[in-house]
């Protein structure tokens, strides 16, 4: 067991111990890191692990209509203080993004119990389904369905790279797709949501501080560009006779960097490109390309994407190809509850307040309930990659502070 001054109690496992319990689950031998996606074997194993860990603590565990997991400290009720995060990952992701918020929640409950704390308000841990959108492309799937931000008919029709729909994947995992959709009963129970998360940047390293309170999340979205041309033989089709969609796709990728670099604060990324059919000796007939764009000014994200789309259309035309653009998801500015933020900052002895460019379930919940985020220092600053990291001492510190926050909110 890993011990630090922040976690002196030998009788209960620390958040670090809990994290090592799932070290093997969903390990990706091809990409490195972890690939843990909704309704896969890794997802089932993580759900079983969480259920067993929560039940061992006497918590009442159930799965809501949208496959989010809940563990209640006492009877479920209204005005609850909820903490937690997600257990899924991006393809080849790190060990901390998501799981850190879940293990620290379990460990914080242990600390509260060891202190003999009896909550005056209902307390719960939530594990949201498919926060990263790693399998079906839609981020924050569980929280969007729960809040009704995403219509269930649109969600259930989403397909993974094998063509399996979310509806079929849910059915295969024993979930009833007919139950998916806005869940007012579950949503109505949440009074306050506090999500602890590994920082996805080096803000805390520069501030030389172990923990921060979140202020806001900048607007962000995902767009799918489908370039179509004419599939053909790589050896017999002369260069002048080609309509190769890979060319405008390549132009677009380079153009995204140029367009985003010209706008202060903008971040735009092409991280996924799928040529169809994808053969070495085949000119592609279609190229699907996903754009992730984020910018502090809400209106400007769509302006930037409009500019990128226009250039993509011109590049496609030049090659005798066509392009179709589809907005897959969009989130405006998410500002966390101001009063709650101030309260946590004071409680944590003037902890720094940081904005972020990363999306979270807490942002999806923010328009409906009071939400706050705590960020734990990440010495590498890297996230969504195997090099993501948090020091064991910082994890114990974050957990102890989370316990203090829960104690103050639920006392
Ligand atoms: Zn996350």
mmCIF file of C-alpha atoms and ligand atoms in Angstrom:
data_model
loop_
_atom_site.group_PDB
_atom_site.id
_atom_site.type_symbol
_atom_site.label_atom_id
_atom_site.label_comp_id
_atom_site.label_asym_id
_atom_site.label_seq_id
_atom_site.Cartn_x
_atom_site.Cartn_y
_atom_site.Cartn_z
ATOM 1 C CA UNK A 1 0.000 0.000 0.000
ATOM 2 C CA UNK A 2 1.166 3.527 -0.774
ATOM 3 C CA UNK A 3 1.319 5.808 2.248
ATOM 4 C CA UNK A 4 1.833 9.518 2.558
ATOM 5 C CA UNK A 5 1.296 11.922 5.473
ATOM 6 C CA UNK A 6 -2.041 12.835 3.845
ATOM 7 C CA UNK A 7 -3.257 9.271 4.215
ATOM 8 C CA UNK A 8 -2.080 7.992 7.586
ATOM 9 C CA UNK A 9 -4.881 5.500 8.225
ATOM 10 C CA UNK A 10 -3.452 2.024 7.539
ATOM 11 C CA UNK A 11 -6.826 0.305 7.878
ATOM 12 C CA UNK A 12 -8.376 1.742 4.694
ATOM 13 C CA UNK A 13 -6.930 1.640 1.157
ATOM 14 C CA UNK A 14 -5.812 4.995 -0.234
ATOM 15 C CA UNK A 15 -6.900 6.377 -3.606
ATOM 16 C CA UNK A 16 -3.489 5.232 -4.902
ATOM 17 C CA UNK A 17 -4.189 1.673 -3.719
ATOM 18 C CA UNK A 18 -7.578 1.721 -5.450
ATOM 19 C CA UNK A 19 -6.005 3.020 -8.648
ATOM 20 C CA UNK A 20 -3.556 0.108 -8.676
ATOM 21 C CA UNK A 21 -6.462 -2.335 -8.367
ATOM 22 C CA UNK A 22 -7.550 -1.419 -11.920
ATOM 23 C CA UNK A 23 -4.048 -1.025 -13.385
ATOM 24 C CA UNK A 24 -4.489 -3.989 -15.727
ATOM 25 C CA UNK A 25 -8.073 -3.347 -16.866
ATOM 26 C CA UNK A 26 -8.350 -2.191 -20.468
ATOM 27 C CA UNK A 27 -4.565 -1.873 -20.922
ATOM 28 C CA UNK A 28 -3.988 -1.277 -24.650
ATOM 29 C CA UNK A 29 -1.025 -3.306 -25.885
ATOM 30 C CA UNK A 30 -1.085 -1.716 -29.350
ATOM 31 C CA UNK A 31 -1.406 1.974 -28.506
ATOM 32 C CA UNK A 32 -0.032 1.918 -24.963
ATOM 33 C CA UNK A 33 -2.059 3.333 -22.087
ATOM 34 C CA UNK A 34 -5.696 2.345 -21.760
ATOM 35 C CA UNK A 35 -8.631 1.845 -24.101
ATOM 36 C CA UNK A 36 -11.708 1.603 -21.932
ATOM 37 C CA UNK A 37 -14.884 2.218 -23.914
ATOM 38 C CA UNK A 38 -18.548 1.909 -23.053
ATOM 39 C CA UNK A 39 -20.156 -1.545 -23.296
ATOM 40 C CA UNK A 40 -16.867 -3.381 -23.921
ATOM 41 C CA UNK A 41 -15.296 -6.120 -21.778
ATOM 42 C CA UNK A 42 -13.062 -3.523 -20.057
ATOM 43 C CA UNK A 43 -16.104 -1.379 -19.269
ATOM 44 C CA UNK A 44 -17.925 -4.375 -17.774
ATOM 45 C CA UNK A 45 -14.881 -5.237 -15.658
ATOM 46 C CA UNK A 46 -14.562 -1.653 -14.390
ATOM 47 C CA UNK A 47 -18.272 -1.547 -13.533
ATOM 48 C CA UNK A 48 -17.951 -4.810 -11.606
ATOM 49 C CA UNK A 49 -14.893 -3.497 -9.784
ATOM 50 C CA UNK A 50 -16.655 -0.250 -8.804
ATOM 51 C CA UNK A 51 -19.817 -2.069 -7.730
ATOM 52 C CA UNK A 52 -17.822 -4.461 -5.522
ATOM 53 C CA UNK A 53 -15.712 -1.628 -4.053
ATOM 54 C CA UNK A 54 -18.804 0.463 -3.278
ATOM 55 C CA UNK A 55 -20.773 -2.480 -1.830
ATOM 56 C CA UNK A 56 -17.784 -3.417 0.359
ATOM 57 C CA UNK A 57 -18.198 0.076 1.846
ATOM 58 C CA UNK A 58 -21.866 -0.507 2.520
ATOM 59 C CA UNK A 59 -22.949 1.811 -0.293
ATOM 60 C CA UNK A 60 -26.158 1.151 -2.189
ATOM 61 C CA UNK A 61 -25.229 0.706 -5.884
ATOM 62 C CA UNK A 62 -27.503 0.953 -8.888
ATOM 63 C CA UNK A 63 -27.307 1.812 -12.595
ATOM 64 C CA UNK A 64 -29.570 4.561 -13.887
ATOM 65 C CA UNK A 65 -31.548 4.520 -17.163
ATOM 66 C CA UNK A 66 -28.547 5.830 -19.124
ATOM 67 C CA UNK A 67 -25.956 3.342 -17.829
ATOM 68 C CA UNK A 68 -24.438 5.757 -15.292
ATOM 69 C CA UNK A 69 -23.454 4.043 -12.025
ATOM 70 C CA UNK A 70 -24.535 5.447 -8.655
ATOM 71 C CA UNK A 71 -23.365 4.523 -5.157
ATOM 72 C CA UNK A 72 -25.311 6.025 -2.255
ATOM 73 C CA UNK A 73 -24.074 6.653 1.276
ATOM 74 C CA UNK A 74 -27.440 6.085 2.974
ATOM 75 C CA UNK A 75 -30.778 6.408 1.201
ATOM 76 C CA UNK A 76 -30.914 8.181 -2.193
ATOM 77 C CA UNK A 77 -32.643 11.495 -1.785
ATOM 78 C CA UNK A 78 -33.074 15.035 -3.066
ATOM 79 C CA UNK A 79 -30.519 17.812 -2.651
ATOM 80 C CA UNK A 80 -27.702 15.251 -2.575
ATOM 81 C CA UNK A 81 -24.007 16.075 -2.573
ATOM 82 C CA UNK A 82 -22.597 14.066 -5.466
ATOM 83 C CA UNK A 83 -18.981 13.464 -6.396
ATOM 84 C CA UNK A 84 -17.348 11.142 -8.959
ATOM 85 C CA UNK A 85 -16.192 11.199 -12.562
ATOM 86 C CA UNK A 86 -15.811 8.518 -15.242
ATOM 87 C CA UNK A 87 -13.879 5.279 -15.773
ATOM 88 C CA UNK A 88 -13.750 5.259 -19.584
ATOM 89 C CA UNK A 89 -10.781 6.600 -21.558
ATOM 90 C CA UNK A 90 -9.839 7.943 -24.956
ATOM 91 C CA UNK A 91 -8.144 5.333 -27.201
ATOM 92 C CA UNK A 92 -4.709 4.789 -25.633
ATOM 93 C CA UNK A 93 -5.412 7.223 -22.786
ATOM 94 C CA UNK A 94 -3.786 7.753 -19.404
ATOM 95 C CA UNK A 95 -4.549 6.102 -16.076
ATOM 96 C CA UNK A 96 -5.825 9.215 -14.270
ATOM 97 C CA UNK A 97 -8.293 11.091 -16.510
ATOM 98 C CA UNK A 98 -11.594 9.935 -14.996
ATOM 99 C CA UNK A 99 -10.517 7.112 -12.639
ATOM 100 C CA UNK A 100 -8.803 9.631 -10.324
ATOM 101 C CA UNK A 101 -12.170 11.246 -9.551
ATOM 102 C CA UNK A 102 -13.733 7.849 -8.845
ATOM 103 C CA UNK A 103 -11.007 6.404 -6.607
ATOM 104 C CA UNK A 104 -10.644 9.670 -4.684
ATOM 105 C CA UNK A 105 -14.425 9.681 -4.119
ATOM 106 C CA UNK A 106 -14.344 6.131 -2.680
ATOM 107 C CA UNK A 107 -11.318 6.952 -0.562
ATOM 108 C CA UNK A 108 -12.853 10.249 0.632
ATOM 109 C CA UNK A 109 -15.921 8.293 1.811
ATOM 110 C CA UNK A 110 -13.529 5.994 3.754
ATOM 111 C CA UNK A 111 -11.915 9.016 5.389
ATOM 112 C CA UNK A 112 -15.312 10.469 6.326
ATOM 113 C CA UNK A 113 -16.395 7.184 7.840
ATOM 114 C CA UNK A 114 -13.113 6.841 9.758
ATOM 115 C CA UNK A 115 -13.811 10.326 11.149
ATOM 116 C CA UNK A 116 -17.223 9.099 12.309
ATOM 117 C CA UNK A 117 -18.966 11.575 10.015
ATOM 118 C CA UNK A 118 -22.726 11.230 9.554
ATOM 119 C CA UNK A 119 -23.932 13.226 6.538
ATOM 120 C CA UNK A 120 -26.821 15.595 7.075
ATOM 121 C CA UNK A 121 -27.635 15.438 3.355
ATOM 122 C CA UNK A 122 -27.629 12.435 1.001
ATOM 123 C CA UNK A 123 -24.147 11.683 -0.385
ATOM 124 C CA UNK A 124 -23.407 9.769 -3.581
ATOM 125 C CA UNK A 125 -20.675 8.783 -6.023
ATOM 126 C CA UNK A 126 -21.479 8.763 -9.737
ATOM 127 C CA UNK A 127 -19.556 7.080 -12.556
ATOM 128 C CA UNK A 128 -20.701 8.621 -15.835
ATOM 129 C CA UNK A 129 -20.828 6.442 -18.964
ATOM 130 C CA UNK A 130 -18.576 7.190 -21.966
ATOM 131 C CA UNK A 131 -17.345 10.675 -20.984
ATOM 132 C CA UNK A 132 -14.645 10.670 -23.664
ATOM 133 C CA UNK A 133 -16.825 9.535 -26.543
ATOM 134 C CA UNK A 134 -14.042 7.061 -27.343
ATOM 135 C CA UNK A 135 -16.335 4.485 -28.897
ATOM 136 C CA UNK A 136 -19.335 6.374 -30.309
ATOM 137 C CA UNK A 137 -17.739 9.783 -30.901
ATOM 138 C CA UNK A 138 -20.113 11.634 -28.573
ATOM 139 C CA UNK A 139 -18.420 13.038 -25.465
ATOM 140 C CA UNK A 140 -20.250 13.052 -22.111
ATOM 141 C CA UNK A 141 -22.770 10.540 -23.427
ATOM 142 C CA UNK A 142 -24.127 9.509 -20.002
ATOM 143 C CA UNK A 143 -24.524 13.033 -18.615
ATOM 144 C CA UNK A 144 -25.973 14.403 -21.872
ATOM 145 C CA UNK A 145 -28.595 11.647 -21.921
ATOM 146 C CA UNK A 146 -29.342 12.112 -18.211
ATOM 147 C CA UNK A 147 -29.925 15.864 -18.614
ATOM 148 C CA UNK A 148 -31.796 15.496 -21.905
ATOM 149 C CA UNK A 149 -29.170 17.614 -23.694
ATOM 150 C CA UNK A 150 -28.824 14.777 -26.221
ATOM 151 C CA UNK A 151 -32.039 13.259 -27.642
ATOM 152 C CA UNK A 152 -32.001 9.475 -27.070
ATOM 153 C CA UNK A 153 -32.978 8.696 -30.678
ATOM 154 C CA UNK A 154 -29.861 10.512 -31.891
ATOM 155 C CA UNK A 155 -27.643 8.799 -29.303
ATOM 156 C CA UNK A 156 -28.965 5.302 -29.983
ATOM 157 C CA UNK A 157 -28.274 5.660 -33.724
ATOM 158 C CA UNK A 158 -24.590 6.538 -33.154
ATOM 159 C CA UNK A 159 -22.227 3.921 -34.571
ATOM 160 C CA UNK A 160 -18.775 2.770 -33.496
ATOM 161 C CA UNK A 161 -16.001 2.072 -36.039
ATOM 162 C CA UNK A 162 -17.341 -1.477 -36.555
ATOM 163 C CA UNK A 163 -20.776 -0.111 -37.469
ATOM 164 C CA UNK A 164 -22.419 -1.282 -34.229
ATOM 165 C CA UNK A 165 -25.075 1.150 -33.009
ATOM 166 C CA UNK A 166 -25.204 2.334 -29.420
ATOM 167 C CA UNK A 167 -28.634 0.686 -29.187
ATOM 168 C CA UNK A 168 -27.197 -2.721 -30.149
ATOM 169 C CA UNK A 169 -24.142 -2.320 -27.917
ATOM 170 C CA UNK A 170 -26.377 -1.369 -24.979
ATOM 171 C CA UNK A 171 -28.637 -4.372 -25.599
ATOM 172 C CA UNK A 172 -25.615 -6.711 -25.765
ATOM 173 C CA UNK A 173 -24.469 -5.316 -22.404
ATOM 174 C CA UNK A 174 -27.867 -6.049 -20.874
ATOM 175 C CA UNK A 175 -29.170 -2.461 -20.927
ATOM 176 C CA UNK A 176 -32.587 -1.597 -22.361
ATOM 177 C CA UNK A 177 -32.170 1.155 -25.003
ATOM 178 C CA UNK A 178 -35.868 2.053 -24.602
ATOM 179 C CA UNK A 179 -34.994 3.402 -21.140
ATOM 180 C CA UNK A 180 -32.387 5.871 -22.461
ATOM 181 C CA UNK A 181 -33.241 9.562 -22.273
ATOM 182 C CA UNK A 182 -33.771 12.441 -19.849
ATOM 183 C CA UNK A 183 -33.971 11.070 -16.315
ATOM 184 C CA UNK A 184 -35.677 13.766 -14.227
ATOM 185 C CA UNK A 185 -35.840 11.571 -11.141
ATOM 186 C CA UNK A 186 -32.075 10.992 -11.016
ATOM 187 C CA UNK A 187 -31.243 14.561 -12.060
ATOM 188 C CA UNK A 188 -33.649 15.891 -9.429
ATOM 189 C CA UNK A 189 -31.680 14.195 -6.669
ATOM 190 C CA UNK A 190 -28.445 16.072 -7.414
ATOM 191 C CA UNK A 191 -28.115 19.197 -5.301
ATOM 192 C CA UNK A 192 -24.408 19.797 -5.861
ATOM 193 C CA UNK A 193 -21.830 17.985 -8.005
ATOM 194 C CA UNK A 194 -18.102 18.189 -7.281
ATOM 195 C CA UNK A 195 -15.777 16.413 -9.737
ATOM 196 C CA UNK A 196 -12.123 15.875 -8.880
ATOM 197 C CA UNK A 197 -9.937 15.477 -11.976
ATOM 198 C CA UNK A 198 -6.285 15.313 -12.968
ATOM 199 C CA UNK A 199 -5.213 18.656 -14.447
ATOM 200 C CA UNK A 200 -4.827 18.498 -18.226
ATOM 201 C CA UNK A 201 -2.079 21.059 -18.487
ATOM 202 C CA UNK A 202 0.704 22.551 -16.375
ATOM 203 C CA UNK A 203 -1.152 25.409 -14.680
ATOM 204 C CA UNK A 204 -0.549 23.999 -11.198
ATOM 205 C CA UNK A 205 3.098 23.199 -11.942
ATOM 206 C CA UNK A 206 3.661 26.867 -12.819
ATOM 207 C CA UNK A 207 1.787 27.971 -9.676
ATOM 208 C CA UNK A 208 3.697 25.424 -7.561
ATOM 209 C CA UNK A 209 0.389 24.278 -6.014
ATOM 210 C CA UNK A 210 -1.038 20.736 -5.665
ATOM 211 C CA UNK A 211 -4.753 21.507 -6.111
ATOM 212 C CA UNK A 212 -6.952 24.052 -7.892
ATOM 213 C CA UNK A 213 -10.641 24.901 -8.108
ATOM 214 C CA UNK A 214 -12.115 25.090 -11.635
ATOM 215 C CA UNK A 215 -13.606 28.356 -12.929
ATOM 216 C CA UNK A 216 -14.946 27.572 -16.382
ATOM 217 C CA UNK A 217 -14.599 25.413 -19.477
ATOM 218 C CA UNK A 218 -14.088 27.101 -22.824
ATOM 219 C CA UNK A 219 -16.557 26.421 -25.683
ATOM 220 C CA UNK A 220 -15.679 23.344 -27.717
ATOM 221 C CA UNK A 221 -17.109 21.056 -30.337
ATOM 222 C CA UNK A 222 -16.505 18.206 -32.779
ATOM 223 C CA UNK A 223 -17.145 18.307 -36.500
ATOM 224 C CA UNK A 224 -17.022 15.468 -39.019
ATOM 225 C CA UNK A 225 -15.790 16.203 -42.543
ATOM 226 C CA UNK A 226 -16.583 13.609 -45.202
ATOM 227 C CA UNK A 227 -14.584 14.034 -48.411
ATOM 228 C CA UNK A 228 -15.807 11.950 -51.349
ATOM 229 C CA UNK A 229 -14.060 11.262 -54.648
ATOM 230 C CA UNK A 230 -13.568 8.275 -56.930
ATOM 231 C CA UNK A 231 -12.029 5.062 -55.621
ATOM 232 C CA UNK A 232 -9.666 3.559 -58.184
ATOM 233 C CA UNK A 233 -6.514 1.533 -58.937
ATOM 234 C CA UNK A 234 -3.257 3.061 -57.659
ATOM 235 C CA UNK A 235 -1.243 1.614 -60.545
ATOM 236 C CA UNK A 236 -3.405 2.225 -63.582
ATOM 237 C CA UNK A 237 -5.047 5.599 -62.823
ATOM 238 C CA UNK A 238 -2.934 8.420 -64.255
ATOM 239 C CA UNK A 239 -2.356 11.406 -62.000
ATOM 240 C CA UNK A 240 -4.483 13.715 -64.163
ATOM 241 C CA UNK A 241 -7.402 11.291 -64.068
ATOM 242 C CA UNK A 242 -7.726 11.127 -60.306
ATOM 243 C CA UNK A 243 -10.344 12.466 -57.915
ATOM 244 C CA UNK A 244 -8.542 11.572 -54.710
ATOM 245 C CA UNK A 245 -10.302 12.756 -51.491
ATOM 246 C CA UNK A 246 -7.062 12.270 -49.552
ATOM 247 C CA UNK A 247 -5.698 15.452 -51.159
ATOM 248 C CA UNK A 248 -8.290 17.953 -49.901
ATOM 249 C CA UNK A 249 -8.211 16.117 -46.548
ATOM 250 C CA UNK A 250 -4.454 16.710 -46.333
ATOM 251 C CA UNK A 251 -4.886 20.354 -47.375
ATOM 252 C CA UNK A 252 -7.469 20.743 -44.654
ATOM 253 C CA UNK A 253 -5.254 19.275 -41.915
ATOM 254 C CA UNK A 254 -2.473 21.738 -42.699
ATOM 255 C CA UNK A 255 -5.040 24.562 -43.042
ATOM 256 C CA UNK A 256 -6.533 23.842 -39.602
ATOM 257 C CA UNK A 257 -3.187 24.571 -37.985
ATOM 258 C CA UNK A 258 -2.795 27.833 -39.943
ATOM 259 C CA UNK A 259 -6.368 29.034 -39.289
ATOM 260 C CA UNK A 260 -6.237 28.242 -35.557
ATOM 261 C CA UNK A 261 -2.781 29.758 -35.114
ATOM 262 C CA UNK A 262 -4.156 33.066 -36.448
ATOM 263 C CA UNK A 263 -6.834 33.271 -33.700
ATOM 264 C CA UNK A 264 -5.576 34.038 -30.160
ATOM 265 C CA UNK A 265 -6.526 31.284 -27.704
ATOM 266 C CA UNK A 266 -7.868 28.924 -30.379
ATOM 267 C CA UNK A 267 -7.066 25.194 -30.335
ATOM 268 C CA UNK A 268 -8.017 23.077 -33.326
ATOM 269 C CA UNK A 269 -7.017 19.477 -33.905
ATOM 270 C CA UNK A 270 -7.471 16.745 -36.468
ATOM 271 C CA UNK A 271 -6.797 13.596 -34.439
ATOM 272 C CA UNK A 272 -8.735 11.040 -36.418
ATOM 273 C CA UNK A 273 -8.680 10.346 -40.164
ATOM 274 C CA UNK A 274 -10.326 7.303 -41.747
ATOM 275 C CA UNK A 275 -9.780 6.612 -45.451
ATOM 276 C CA UNK A 276 -12.268 4.259 -47.109
ATOM 277 C CA UNK A 277 -11.502 1.563 -48.119
ATOM 278 C CA UNK A 278 -7.996 2.113 -46.683
ATOM 279 C CA UNK A 279 -5.785 0.015 -48.961
ATOM 280 C CA UNK A 280 -2.163 0.777 -49.891
ATOM 281 C CA UNK A 281 -2.780 0.185 -53.607
ATOM 282 C CA UNK A 282 -6.187 1.877 -53.650
ATOM 283 C CA UNK A 283 -7.098 5.533 -54.256
ATOM 284 C CA UNK A 284 -9.599 6.222 -51.471
ATOM 285 C CA UNK A 285 -13.222 6.796 -52.430
ATOM 286 C CA UNK A 286 -13.924 8.631 -49.175
ATOM 287 C CA UNK A 287 -12.007 10.155 -46.285
ATOM 288 C CA UNK A 288 -13.676 10.859 -42.950
ATOM 289 C CA UNK A 289 -11.910 13.390 -40.788
ATOM 290 C CA UNK A 290 -12.815 14.693 -37.335
ATOM 291 C CA UNK A 291 -12.090 18.241 -36.241
ATOM 292 C CA UNK A 292 -11.963 19.208 -32.568
ATOM 293 C CA UNK A 293 -12.106 23.000 -32.117
ATOM 294 C CA UNK A 294 -12.073 25.102 -28.941
ATOM 295 C CA UNK A 295 -11.964 28.832 -28.329
ATOM 296 C CA UNK A 296 -12.607 31.100 -25.321
ATOM 297 C CA UNK A 297 -15.200 33.162 -27.274
ATOM 298 C CA UNK A 298 -18.373 31.092 -27.923
ATOM 299 C CA UNK A 299 -19.331 32.669 -31.274
ATOM 300 C CA UNK A 300 -15.820 32.463 -32.624
ATOM 301 C CA UNK A 301 -15.593 28.648 -32.480
ATOM 302 C CA UNK A 302 -18.251 28.334 -35.135
ATOM 303 C CA UNK A 303 -16.687 31.235 -37.094
ATOM 304 C CA UNK A 304 -13.355 29.395 -37.094
ATOM 305 C CA UNK A 305 -15.032 26.158 -38.206
ATOM 306 C CA UNK A 306 -16.902 28.057 -40.950
ATOM 307 C CA UNK A 307 -13.582 29.393 -42.250
ATOM 308 C CA UNK A 308 -12.012 25.907 -42.148
ATOM 309 C CA UNK A 309 -15.076 24.452 -43.912
ATOM 310 C CA UNK A 310 -14.941 27.041 -46.678
ATOM 311 C CA UNK A 311 -11.286 26.263 -47.377
ATOM 312 C CA UNK A 312 -12.044 22.520 -47.282
ATOM 313 C CA UNK A 313 -14.781 23.025 -49.881
ATOM 314 C CA UNK A 314 -12.417 24.960 -52.155
ATOM 315 C CA UNK A 315 -9.723 22.245 -51.816
ATOM 316 C CA UNK A 316 -12.274 19.506 -52.551
ATOM 317 C CA UNK A 317 -13.553 21.299 -55.641
ATOM 318 C CA UNK A 318 -10.030 21.687 -57.008
ATOM 319 C CA UNK A 319 -9.631 17.885 -56.939
ATOM 320 C CA UNK A 320 -13.120 17.191 -58.363
ATOM 321 C CA UNK A 321 -14.246 15.952 -54.951
ATOM 322 C CA UNK A 322 -17.032 16.989 -52.580
ATOM 323 C CA UNK A 323 -17.127 17.547 -48.844
ATOM 324 C CA UNK A 324 -19.931 17.342 -46.314
ATOM 325 C CA UNK A 325 -19.581 18.920 -42.870
ATOM 326 C CA UNK A 326 -21.574 17.778 -39.874
ATOM 327 C CA UNK A 327 -21.511 19.200 -36.354
ATOM 328 C CA UNK A 328 -21.282 16.167 -34.079
ATOM 329 C CA UNK A 329 -21.359 17.999 -30.759
ATOM 330 C CA UNK A 330 -21.053 21.500 -29.321
ATOM 331 C CA UNK A 331 -20.778 22.898 -25.811
ATOM 332 C CA UNK A 332 -20.830 26.634 -25.095
ATOM 333 C CA UNK A 333 -18.964 28.196 -22.163
ATOM 334 C CA UNK A 334 -19.560 26.240 -18.979
ATOM 335 C CA UNK A 335 -19.164 28.440 -15.931
ATOM 336 C CA UNK A 336 -19.120 26.603 -12.636
ATOM 337 C CA UNK A 337 -21.294 27.922 -9.796
ATOM 338 C CA UNK A 338 -19.685 31.138 -8.539
ATOM 339 C CA UNK A 339 -20.826 30.916 -4.911
ATOM 340 C CA UNK A 340 -19.753 27.261 -4.709
ATOM 341 C CA UNK A 341 -16.402 28.076 -6.284
ATOM 342 C CA UNK A 342 -15.760 30.857 -3.746
ATOM 343 C CA UNK A 343 -16.803 28.596 -0.901
ATOM 344 C CA UNK A 344 -14.430 25.810 -1.995
ATOM 345 C CA UNK A 345 -11.573 28.234 -2.605
ATOM 346 C CA UNK A 346 -11.930 29.588 0.947
ATOM 347 C CA UNK A 347 -12.327 26.092 2.371
ATOM 348 C CA UNK A 348 -9.135 24.974 0.624
ATOM 349 C CA UNK A 349 -7.145 27.852 2.063
ATOM 350 C CA UNK A 350 -7.167 30.078 -0.996
ATOM 351 C CA UNK A 351 -6.502 27.376 -3.591
ATOM 352 C CA UNK A 352 -5.830 28.800 -7.070
ATOM 353 C CA UNK A 353 -8.708 29.047 -9.545
ATOM 354 C CA UNK A 354 -8.069 27.729 -13.055
ATOM 355 C CA UNK A 355 -10.022 27.690 -16.325
ATOM 356 C CA UNK A 356 -9.592 24.724 -18.681
ATOM 357 C CA UNK A 357 -9.941 23.809 -22.323
ATOM 358 C CA UNK A 358 -11.024 20.247 -21.479
ATOM 359 C CA UNK A 359 -14.677 19.165 -21.427
ATOM 360 C CA UNK A 360 -16.201 17.312 -18.454
ATOM 361 C CA UNK A 361 -19.526 15.875 -17.270
ATOM 362 C CA UNK A 362 -19.516 18.679 -14.679
ATOM 363 C CA UNK A 363 -19.883 21.143 -17.583
ATOM 364 C CA UNK A 364 -22.902 19.261 -18.948
ATOM 365 C CA UNK A 365 -24.502 19.332 -15.491
ATOM 366 C CA UNK A 366 -23.615 22.996 -14.823
ATOM 367 C CA UNK A 367 -26.809 24.510 -16.365
ATOM 368 C CA UNK A 368 -28.954 22.205 -14.196
ATOM 369 C CA UNK A 369 -27.248 21.965 -10.798
ATOM 370 C CA UNK A 370 -24.476 23.720 -8.851
ATOM 371 C CA UNK A 371 -21.207 22.166 -10.015
ATOM 372 C CA UNK A 372 -17.558 22.584 -9.131
ATOM 373 C CA UNK A 373 -14.289 20.974 -10.147
ATOM 374 C CA UNK A 374 -11.052 20.273 -8.318
ATOM 375 C CA UNK A 375 -7.870 19.740 -10.353
ATOM 376 C CA UNK A 376 -4.932 17.700 -9.088
ATOM 377 C CA UNK A 377 -1.467 18.728 -10.301
ATOM 378 C CA UNK A 378 -0.105 16.818 -13.299
ATOM 379 C CA UNK A 379 3.707 17.160 -13.466
ATOM 380 C CA UNK A 380 3.892 16.147 -17.128
ATOM 381 C CA UNK A 381 0.971 18.378 -18.130
ATOM 382 C CA UNK A 382 0.171 15.615 -20.633
ATOM 383 C CA UNK A 383 -3.296 14.109 -20.850
ATOM 384 C CA UNK A 384 -5.155 11.754 -23.225
ATOM 385 C CA UNK A 385 -1.820 9.918 -23.555
ATOM 386 C CA UNK A 386 0.013 7.291 -21.465
ATOM 387 C CA UNK A 387 2.398 9.929 -19.977
ATOM 388 C CA UNK A 388 -0.457 11.515 -17.981
ATOM 389 C CA UNK A 389 0.561 11.521 -14.308
ATOM 390 C CA UNK A 390 -0.149 12.647 -10.751
ATOM 391 C CA UNK A 391 2.187 12.163 -7.774
ATOM 392 C CA UNK A 392 0.854 9.755 -5.087
ATOM 393 C CA UNK A 393 1.276 12.493 -2.474
ATOM 394 C CA UNK A 394 -0.797 14.938 -4.546
ATOM 395 C CA UNK A 395 -3.478 12.269 -5.020
ATOM 396 C CA UNK A 396 -3.700 11.709 -1.246
ATOM 397 C CA UNK A 397 -3.787 15.468 -0.695
ATOM 398 C CA UNK A 398 -6.568 15.908 -3.270
ATOM 399 C CA UNK A 399 -8.521 13.051 -1.683
ATOM 400 C CA UNK A 400 -8.189 14.509 1.819
ATOM 401 C CA UNK A 401 -9.325 17.903 0.510
ATOM 402 C CA UNK A 402 -12.241 16.314 -1.353
ATOM 403 C CA UNK A 403 -13.279 14.652 1.928
ATOM 404 C CA UNK A 404 -13.110 18.061 3.632
ATOM 405 C CA UNK A 405 -15.269 19.595 0.891
ATOM 406 C CA UNK A 406 -17.850 16.798 1.114
ATOM 407 C CA UNK A 407 -17.902 17.112 4.879
ATOM 408 C CA UNK A 408 -18.564 20.857 4.674
ATOM 409 C CA UNK A 409 -21.223 20.511 1.966
ATOM 410 C CA UNK A 410 -23.057 17.518 3.442
ATOM 411 C CA UNK A 411 -22.614 18.378 7.122
HETATM 412 ZN ZN1 LIG B 1 -12.024 13.191 -17.803
#
